Amino acid sequence: MIYPIDYRVIPVSELELNKNEVFARLQASRGADLSLDFECVKELEKNILCKYSAVRVPLKFEGVKGVNCGFGTVESENLRKNLSGCGEVFVFAVTLGVGVDRFLNKLSLTSPANHFIADAFASAYAESAADKAEEIMKGSLKCRPRFSPGYGDLALSCQKNVLELVNAQRLLGVSLNKSLLMTPTKTITAIVGIEND
Amino acid sequence: MTEITEIIKTERLYFDGGTGTVLQSMGLPAGTAPEIWNLTNPEKITALHRAYLDAGANIIKTNTFGVNCEKYENYEALISAALDCAESAVNGRENAFIAFDMGPTGRLLKPLGDLDFEEAVALFASNIKAMADRADLILIETMNDSLETKEAVLAAKENSNLPIFVTNVYDESGKLMTGASPEAMVAMLESLGVAALGMNCSLGPDKMLNLVPRFTENASVPIIVNPNAGLPVVIDGKTVFNTDGETFADYMAKMAEMGACILGGCCGTTPDYIAKTVAKTEKIPYSAPEYKNKTVVSSCTHAVEVGDSPVLIGERINPTGKPRFKEALRSGDMNYVVNEAVKQVEAGVHILDVNVGLPEIDEKIMMKNAVEAVQTVTDVPLQLDSNNPAVLENAMRIYNGKPLVNSVNGEAESMRRIFPLVKKYGGAVIALTMDNSGIPETAEKRVEIAEKIIGVAAEYGIGKKDIIVDPLALTVSSNQQNALVTLEAVRLLGEKGIKISLGVSNISFGLPKREIINSTFFANALERGLNCAIMNPFAQGMMDVYHSFKVLHGLDAACADYINYANSTAETVEKSAKNEEITLHKAVLKGMKESAVSAAKELLKGVEPLEVINSHIIPALNEIGGAFEAKKAFLPQLLMSAEAASGAFEEVKARMPKTDSEKGRGVVLATVKGDIHDIGKNIVKVMLESYGFTVYDLGRDVAPEAVLAAVENFNCKLVGLSALMTTTVPAMAETIKLLRENQPDVKIMVGGAVLNQEYSDMISADYYGVDAMASVRIAEDFYKN
C-alpha cells in the first residue's frame, strides 16, 4: 500500500467562512445587526498562507481502550467510539501560517479592537481551512466527524506524534511549545475515520 | 591540510545527502530518531559516511541534527559518538571534511512562540561546547527562522573558531517561514561573518533553481545548495521522495552553471544521488563568487540597499523635544513607540531610527524592548541609535537582521568600542566626521576623518561598504558657511565612492519655518550624492523633494511612485475636509478614529479640554457602553468606539495643564505569568484609556515580582490581572498573594475566559470583571471612593 503525504496549499479564496462561527467568536448573538466588513480582515486575508499535510493510514484497535492511527497507540474511549466501524483514517494538520501570528501580534500592539476582530476571524478561518482540507481528502469517501487531540479523553500529549507523522514541522512550519500548544496558533490537527465499505 | 575556507574559494565541493531515509533503509525503525544510532549502531553511521565519501562527497554532516540538551540528557555522549563515527570515516582520506551539524531547536521563538532568545543561544552553545572543535566546520542547517539562525551563529562564534556554514529553508514564495528573503539572509549572515551560505531541504531542486540567482547576485561568499529529492511520499510506512537521482543531478548541474559552489542533498537523497551529481557537474568550470560592493542593511523580512535611490530614515522615535514621548517612555508605554513606528513606515520611510535615551530610565532595557516591539509591528530595518555602546550591544544582539548602527566617530575610544560590536553582531555603521578636536570647519578635513574611520574599520575586518559617513549638517543660523561646507563634503565623499547620510533638519535649527530651509538643503544634498537622510517623513516638503528627485534622476520607473504619492496627498486633503464635518460625539459613537482625532482638534480650538472630555467624549462612550450592556451593540463596536475615544483623548491630554491631567487615575494591567493570551487584557486597556485612565501595561507572561515592582514604581493602587488558561490561574493567585503581602492597600480586579465570581473569590481578588465595560465601572468606582 502506498500512503503519500498529501501536502498542498489552499488559496484563501477557497476558504468559506461560516458566519455563525464568526458571530460567536465576536461575542455577538446570531443574526446580530453587525456589519462584518472590517478593514483589518482584508489585511488578515493577505497574511494567510494556508497549507495542509495529511496521511491516510490503516487503523488498529488495540486492547480495551487503545487505538493506533499511525502515530503510536493512544488510549481514548471517545476516539475509539468515533472510529468504530472504520478501517482507515486520515491524520492531518492544517495551518494558516506564521504570517497570521505575526499580523495578530502586530495588532496586539497597535489596535486592540482590530486585534480582537482579526483574531476572531482567523479562528473562524482555521475552522474553514480544516473543513476544506477534509473535503479535499475525503472526495467521495464516507467519513466520521474530525476528532482532534485534546477533545474528550484524547490527551493533548499525542500532538507531538501527530505532527511528526504528517511531517508538520518541515512541511508546514508547525511546532509545539512547552505547554503543547501549536505555533502558528491558527493550526488544527485532527483524525478523520474512513468508514468501511 | 589546506583550510576549507580557502578551498571553497577555488574549487567545487560536495556535501553528502540525506541521513534519515538512508538509515531507514539500513534498518532504522520508523519513528526512531537517527541520532540514537550514534551510540547503539555506530558502525552503521560510519558506513553511511563512507558510502557518501565513496560517492564523491567531500563534506560529511555529523549525525547530530536533532540533538540538543533539552531533548537528550546524554547529548554530550551522542555528539561525541557522532564525531567518532565521522572521524573514522574520513580517516586517511584526502579532501574530506567533517561538518558539525546543528538543526533548529524545534520550538518557535518569542514573541510568536515561547522560546527566549538567550535560552536558544544557550541550547546551541551546549552543542558547540560538546563538539569541542573536533570538526572542520559548523553547519547550521534547515533553519526556517532568521532570528533562530542568528542565535545559532552567535553561539558558534562565542564558543568556537571554526568556519560557519549556514543553509536555510525557503518555501514556495521564496521566503523563510518567518518571512525573510534570500537577500535579507545574505545581508545578515555575511555581516555575521559566515564562510558560506545557501539553502537546503524545502521542496526539491526544481523549486530551488529560481532562487539561485538571488544568492549569486548578492553574496560574496560561496553558495551552498542541498535540496530534497523532491516531495515526500510514504510507501509501506516509510517516507520516500519523488525525484530520482538522474533528474536530481540534472537540476544540480544547472545550479552549478548558475554559480552554486557547494552541492549536496537533503531529505531523500542517497549516495547514488550524490554520485550522479558529482558525475554531472565535475566538468562544469567552477565560478568563484565575486565580491559585491553593496551597502545593505536588513530587517527580519527584507534587505534595503543604500545605493542610487535615496534612503529615508525616519527620525521620530526619539524623545528629544517631545514631552509626550518622554512621558510614554517613563511609564513604559510601548504602544506610543510602535505607533510612531507604524505611522512613519506608512509615510514611506525605508529605515527607522530608534533612540529611547532618557536620563531617568534604564536605556539598555528600554532599547531592547523598543527594538523587539518595533520589529513586531514593522518590517523595515532599524537604525539603532544611542551614544552608549552597552545599549547598542544589547540591541544589536537581539536585532533580527543586519542593523544600521548610529554611531561611531573619529575618536579612538569611540572606534575601539563600536567596531568590535559591529564585527561580532553584524551591521553597517554611521560614521560622524568629528573627533577629539571637534567638528572640522572645512569639508576636506571632514573627509580626512571619514577616511581615517574607514581605515580603522578595515583593521577590524569591517569593509568600506559598511561605513556610511555623516559629514554633519550644522545650523546656518549660527554660521552661513555651514551648509556650503557640508554640501562640499557630501560631494567629495561621493567622488570617493563612500556612502553618505545626513541628519538633514539640523541645518535650520533656530530659524522659523524650518521646513523651507530643510527641503531646499535636502534637494541640494541629494544632487551632490547624498544616499540617506535622517528626516521627518511627516514634513511634506521633504517628501516632495524625495519623490521629485527620484523622477528627475530616472529612479522612478514610469513615475509610478510619484503618481501614487501625488494621488495619496490629494486624498489626504479630501479626507481631512470630510473628517471636519463629523462631530466628535458621532465619531466616537461610530468608532471612527481619524475623524475623532480631527474633530477633537477642531473642538479644542474653542472649548476647554475638560469640557471636551465631559461633554463630548464621555457621553458618547456612555451611549455605546449602555448599548453594549443592553446587548444592542457588540464588542467590536464598543472597542472601535473606545479606540476612537482614546485617539481624541491623546489630543485633549496634549493641551491639558498638568494639574488637570488624569494622573493619579492609574491602573496597572498584566496578563499573568505563563499566559500569552493578551486579547482580553488589551481590550480592558483600550476601554480604560478611552475613559481617561492612565494604564501601565506590563504586557503578557508577566512575573508576580514585575507586577509588584510596577505598583511600587508608579505608586498605583489598582491592578488588573488577566488569565485565559486554567493552567495559569495559579500564577494569578500567586501574584495576588505577593501583592497582598507587600502592598496591603492595593485593590485587584481579575478577568479572563476561565474566571468567574466564585473563582475570583477563591483567589481573593477584590473585583471580578465580567466584561470590558465592567473594568471601567470598577475603576470608576475605585477612584470615586
PDB file of C-alpha atoms in Angstrom, chain B residues 392-541:
ATOM      1  CA  LEU B 392      23.871  49.380  21.357  1.00  0.00           C
ATOM      2  CA  GLU B 393      25.288  45.955  22.158  1.00  0.00           C
ATOM      3  CA  ASN B 394      22.101  44.864  23.887  1.00  0.00           C
ATOM      4  CA  ALA B 395      20.037  45.932  20.881  1.00  0.00           C
ATOM      5  CA  MET B 396      22.416  44.612  18.212  1.00  0.00           C
ATOM      6  CA  ARG B 397      22.429  41.205  19.859  1.00  0.00           C
ATOM      7  CA  ILE B 398      18.696  40.624  19.697  1.00  0.00           C
ATOM      8  CA  TYR B 399      18.098  42.572  16.461  1.00  0.00           C
ATOM      9  CA  ASN B 400      16.562  40.357  13.794  1.00  0.00           C
ATOM     10  CA  GLY B 401      18.625  41.164  10.685  1.00  0.00           C
ATOM     11  CA  LYS B 402      21.577  43.400   9.878  1.00  0.00           C
ATOM     12  CA  PRO B 403      21.087  46.749  11.617  1.00  0.00           C
ATOM     13  CA  LEU B 404      22.368  50.211  10.898  1.00  0.00           C
ATOM     14  CA  VAL B 405      24.278  51.410  13.950  1.00  0.00           C
ATOM     15  CA  ASN B 406      24.233  55.070  14.946  1.00  0.00           C
ATOM     16  CA  SER B 407      27.084  55.850  15.502  1.00  0.00           C
ATOM     17  CA  VAL B 408      30.863  55.836  15.623  1.00  0.00           C
ATOM     18  CA  ASN B 409      33.128  58.887  15.266  1.00  0.00           C
ATOM     19  CA  GLY B 410      36.795  59.640  14.666  1.00  0.00           C
ATOM     20  CA  GLU B 411      37.791  59.391  18.327  1.00  0.00           C
ATOM     21  CA  ALA B 412      39.976  56.360  19.004  1.00  0.00           C
ATOM     22  CA  GLU B 413      37.850  55.443  22.026  1.00  0.00           C
ATOM     23  CA  SER B 414      34.626  55.503  20.005  1.00  0.00           C
ATOM     24  CA  MET B 415      36.047  53.221  17.329  1.00  0.00           C
ATOM     25  CA  ARG B 416      37.613  50.902  19.915  1.00  0.00           C
ATOM     26  CA  ARG B 417      34.198  50.397  21.499  1.00  0.00           C
ATOM     27  CA  ILE B 418      31.919  50.280  18.461  1.00  0.00           C
ATOM     28  CA  PHE B 419      33.833  48.304  15.824  1.00  0.00           C
ATOM     29  CA  PRO B 420      34.147  45.075  17.836  1.00  0.00           C
ATOM     30  CA  LEU B 421      30.358  45.130  18.264  1.00  0.00           C
ATOM     31  CA  VAL B 422      29.816  45.554  14.524  1.00  0.00           C
ATOM     32  CA  LYS B 423      32.263  42.738  13.844  1.00  0.00           C
ATOM     33  CA  LYS B 424      30.536  40.409  16.272  1.00  0.00           C
ATOM     34  CA  TYR B 425      26.850  41.126  15.694  1.00  0.00           C
ATOM     35  CA  GLY B 426      26.992  42.411  12.123  1.00  0.00           C
ATOM     36  CA  GLY B 427      25.776  45.751  10.868  1.00  0.00           C
ATOM     37  CA  ALA B 428      26.542  48.845   8.886  1.00  0.00           C
ATOM     38  CA  VAL B 429      27.546  51.883  10.887  1.00  0.00           C
ATOM     39  CA  ILE B 430      27.036  55.637  10.646  1.00  0.00           C
ATOM     40  CA  ALA B 431      30.393  57.406  10.997  1.00  0.00           C
ATOM     41  CA  LEU B 432      30.315  61.008  12.191  1.00  0.00           C
ATOM     42  CA  THR B 433      33.123  63.183  10.888  1.00  0.00           C
ATOM     43  CA  MET B 434      34.261  64.523  14.232  1.00  0.00           C
ATOM     44  CA  ASP B 435      36.982  63.565  16.680  1.00  0.00           C
ATOM     45  CA  ASN B 436      38.672  64.793  19.868  1.00  0.00           C
ATOM     46  CA  SER B 437      39.229  68.206  18.275  1.00  0.00           C
ATOM     47  CA  GLY B 438      35.552  68.606  17.488  1.00  0.00           C
ATOM     48  CA  ILE B 439      33.925  69.096  14.074  1.00  0.00           C
ATOM     49  CA  PRO B 440      36.357  70.417  11.463  1.00  0.00           C
ATOM     50  CA  GLU B 441      35.379  73.623   9.714  1.00  0.00           C
ATOM     51  CA  THR B 442      36.398  72.507   6.253  1.00  0.00           C
ATOM     52  CA  ALA B 443      34.960  69.814   4.009  1.00  0.00           C
ATOM     53  CA  GLU B 444      38.427  68.389   3.310  1.00  0.00           C
ATOM     54  CA  LYS B 445      39.166  67.844   6.989  1.00  0.00           C
ATOM     55  CA  ARG B 446      35.823  66.082   7.473  1.00  0.00           C
ATOM     56  CA  VAL B 447      36.655  63.786   4.579  1.00  0.00           C
ATOM     57  CA  GLU B 448      40.032  63.092   6.208  1.00  0.00           C
ATOM     58  CA  ILE B 449      38.310  61.930   9.380  1.00  0.00           C
ATOM     59  CA  ALA B 450      35.958  59.757   7.308  1.00  0.00           C
ATOM     60  CA  GLU B 451      38.925  58.086   5.638  1.00  0.00           C
ATOM     61  CA  LYS B 452      40.630  57.574   8.979  1.00  0.00           C
ATOM     62  CA  ILE B 453      37.491  55.842  10.315  1.00  0.00           C
ATOM     63  CA  ILE B 454      37.266  53.636   7.216  1.00  0.00           C
ATOM     64  CA  GLY B 455      40.941  52.714   7.669  1.00  0.00           C
ATOM     65  CA  VAL B 456      40.493  51.698  11.302  1.00  0.00           C
ATOM     66  CA  ALA B 457      37.305  49.757  10.440  1.00  0.00           C
ATOM     67  CA  ALA B 458      39.329  47.743   7.905  1.00  0.00           C
ATOM     68  CA  GLU B 459      41.704  46.702  10.702  1.00  0.00           C
ATOM     69  CA  TYR B 460      38.708  45.116  12.408  1.00  0.00           C
ATOM     70  CA  GLY B 461      37.708  43.395   9.176  1.00  0.00           C
ATOM     71  CA  ILE B 462      34.797  45.768   8.509  1.00  0.00           C
ATOM     72  CA  GLY B 463      34.571  46.808   4.853  1.00  0.00           C
ATOM     73  CA  LYS B 464      34.252  50.326   3.487  1.00  0.00           C
ATOM     74  CA  LYS B 465      30.825  49.411   2.149  1.00  0.00           C
ATOM     75  CA  ASP B 466      29.557  49.061   5.711  1.00  0.00           C
ATOM     76  CA  ILE B 467      30.622  52.546   6.767  1.00  0.00           C
ATOM     77  CA  ILE B 468      28.097  55.270   5.943  1.00  0.00           C
ATOM     78  CA  VAL B 469      29.633  58.656   6.600  1.00  0.00           C
ATOM     79  CA  ASP B 470      27.657  61.546   8.097  1.00  0.00           C
ATOM     80  CA  PRO B 471      29.585  64.771   7.334  1.00  0.00           C
ATOM     81  CA  LEU B 472      27.306  66.618   9.800  1.00  0.00           C
ATOM     82  CA  ALA B 473      24.822  69.341   8.996  1.00  0.00           C
ATOM     83  CA  LEU B 474      25.216  72.310  11.358  1.00  0.00           C
ATOM     84  CA  THR B 475      22.713  75.102  11.567  1.00  0.00           C
ATOM     85  CA  VAL B 476      23.076  78.009   9.185  1.00  0.00           C
ATOM     86  CA  SER B 477      21.577  80.289  11.815  1.00  0.00           C
ATOM     87  CA  SER B 478      24.954  80.398  13.583  1.00  0.00           C
ATOM     88  CA  ASN B 479      27.200  80.396  10.519  1.00  0.00           C
ATOM     89  CA  GLN B 480      26.013  80.746   6.945  1.00  0.00           C
ATOM     90  CA  GLN B 481      29.024  78.815   5.604  1.00  0.00           C
ATOM     91  CA  ASN B 482      27.817  75.663   7.380  1.00  0.00           C
ATOM     92  CA  ALA B 483      25.560  74.409   4.600  1.00  0.00           C
ATOM     93  CA  LEU B 484      28.197  75.005   1.937  1.00  0.00           C
ATOM     94  CA  VAL B 485      30.849  73.102   3.883  1.00  0.00           C
ATOM     95  CA  THR B 486      28.555  70.126   4.432  1.00  0.00           C
ATOM     96  CA  LEU B 487      27.425  70.079   0.808  1.00  0.00           C
ATOM     97  CA  GLU B 488      31.035  70.169  -0.384  1.00  0.00           C
ATOM     98  CA  ALA B 489      31.876  67.300   1.983  1.00  0.00           C
ATOM     99  CA  VAL B 490      28.977  65.318   0.514  1.00  0.00           C
ATOM    100  CA  ARG B 491      30.345  65.885  -2.987  1.00  0.00           C
ATOM    101  CA  LEU B 492      33.901  64.882  -2.039  1.00  0.00           C
ATOM    102  CA  LEU B 493      32.781  61.746  -0.194  1.00  0.00           C
ATOM    103  CA  GLY B 494      30.569  60.740  -3.118  1.00  0.00           C
ATOM    104  CA  GLU B 495      33.502  61.060  -5.501  1.00  0.00           C
ATOM    105  CA  LYS B 496      35.455  58.633  -3.362  1.00  0.00           C
ATOM    106  CA  GLY B 497      32.690  56.067  -3.516  1.00  0.00           C
ATOM    107  CA  ILE B 498      31.829  56.491   0.153  1.00  0.00           C
ATOM    108  CA  LYS B 499      28.169  56.192   1.178  1.00  0.00           C
ATOM    109  CA  ILE B 500      26.727  59.280   2.869  1.00  0.00           C
ATOM    110  CA  SER B 501      23.998  60.056   5.398  1.00  0.00           C
ATOM    111  CA  LEU B 502      22.869  63.366   6.932  1.00  0.00           C
ATOM    112  CA  GLY B 503      20.608  64.462   9.746  1.00  0.00           C
ATOM    113  CA  VAL B 504      19.055  66.967   7.386  1.00  0.00           C
ATOM    114  CA  SER B 505      16.871  69.055   9.683  1.00  0.00           C
ATOM    115  CA  ASN B 506      19.796  70.201  11.865  1.00  0.00           C
ATOM    116  CA  ILE B 507      20.600  72.689   9.111  1.00  0.00           C
ATOM    117  CA  SER B 508      17.737  75.023  10.095  1.00  0.00           C
ATOM    118  CA  PHE B 509      17.944  74.895  13.873  1.00  0.00           C
ATOM    119  CA  GLY B 510      16.913  78.220  15.393  1.00  0.00           C
ATOM    120  CA  LEU B 511      15.138  79.503  12.278  1.00  0.00           C
ATOM    121  CA  PRO B 512      11.397  79.978  11.668  1.00  0.00           C
ATOM    122  CA  LYS B 513       9.545  77.826   9.109  1.00  0.00           C
ATOM    123  CA  ARG B 514      12.368  75.301   9.147  1.00  0.00           C
ATOM    124  CA  GLU B 515      10.834  73.018   6.577  1.00  0.00           C
ATOM    125  CA  ILE B 516      11.516  75.526   3.799  1.00  0.00           C
ATOM    126  CA  ILE B 517      15.254  75.502   4.533  1.00  0.00           C
ATOM    127  CA  ASN B 518      15.315  71.756   5.244  1.00  0.00           C
ATOM    128  CA  SER B 519      13.743  70.690   1.996  1.00  0.00           C
ATOM    129  CA  THR B 520      15.884  73.011  -0.120  1.00  0.00           C
ATOM    130  CA  PHE B 521      19.022  71.780   1.638  1.00  0.00           C
ATOM    131  CA  PHE B 522      17.862  68.189   1.192  1.00  0.00           C
ATOM    132  CA  ALA B 523      17.467  68.737  -2.569  1.00  0.00           C
ATOM    133  CA  ASN B 524      20.941  70.241  -2.768  1.00  0.00           C
ATOM    134  CA  ALA B 525      22.498  67.403  -0.802  1.00  0.00           C
ATOM    135  CA  LEU B 526      20.782  64.787  -2.966  1.00  0.00           C
ATOM    136  CA  GLU B 527      22.132  66.481  -6.076  1.00  0.00           C
ATOM    137  CA  ARG B 528      25.635  66.166  -4.657  1.00  0.00           C
ATOM    138  CA  GLY B 529      25.273  62.468  -3.939  1.00  0.00           C
ATOM    139  CA  LEU B 530      23.593  62.083  -0.533  1.00  0.00           C
ATOM    140  CA  ASN B 531      22.444  58.462  -0.052  1.00  0.00           C
ATOM    141  CA  CYS B 532      20.486  58.536   3.233  1.00  0.00           C
ATOM    142  CA  ALA B 533      18.567  61.236   5.041  1.00  0.00           C
ATOM    143  CA  ILE B 534      17.558  61.070   8.682  1.00  0.00           C
ATOM    144  CA  MET B 535      14.352  63.057   8.466  1.00  0.00           C
ATOM    145  CA  ASN B 536      10.745  63.642   9.452  1.00  0.00           C
ATOM    146  CA  PRO B 537       8.514  61.824   6.941  1.00  0.00           C
ATOM    147  CA  PHE B 538       5.522  63.914   8.014  1.00  0.00           C
ATOM    148  CA  ALA B 539       7.215  67.042   6.641  1.00  0.00           C
ATOM    149  CA  GLN B 540       5.576  67.273   3.258  1.00  0.00           C
ATOM    150  CA  GLY B 541       8.274  69.492   1.770  1.00  0.00           C
TER     151      GLY B 541
END
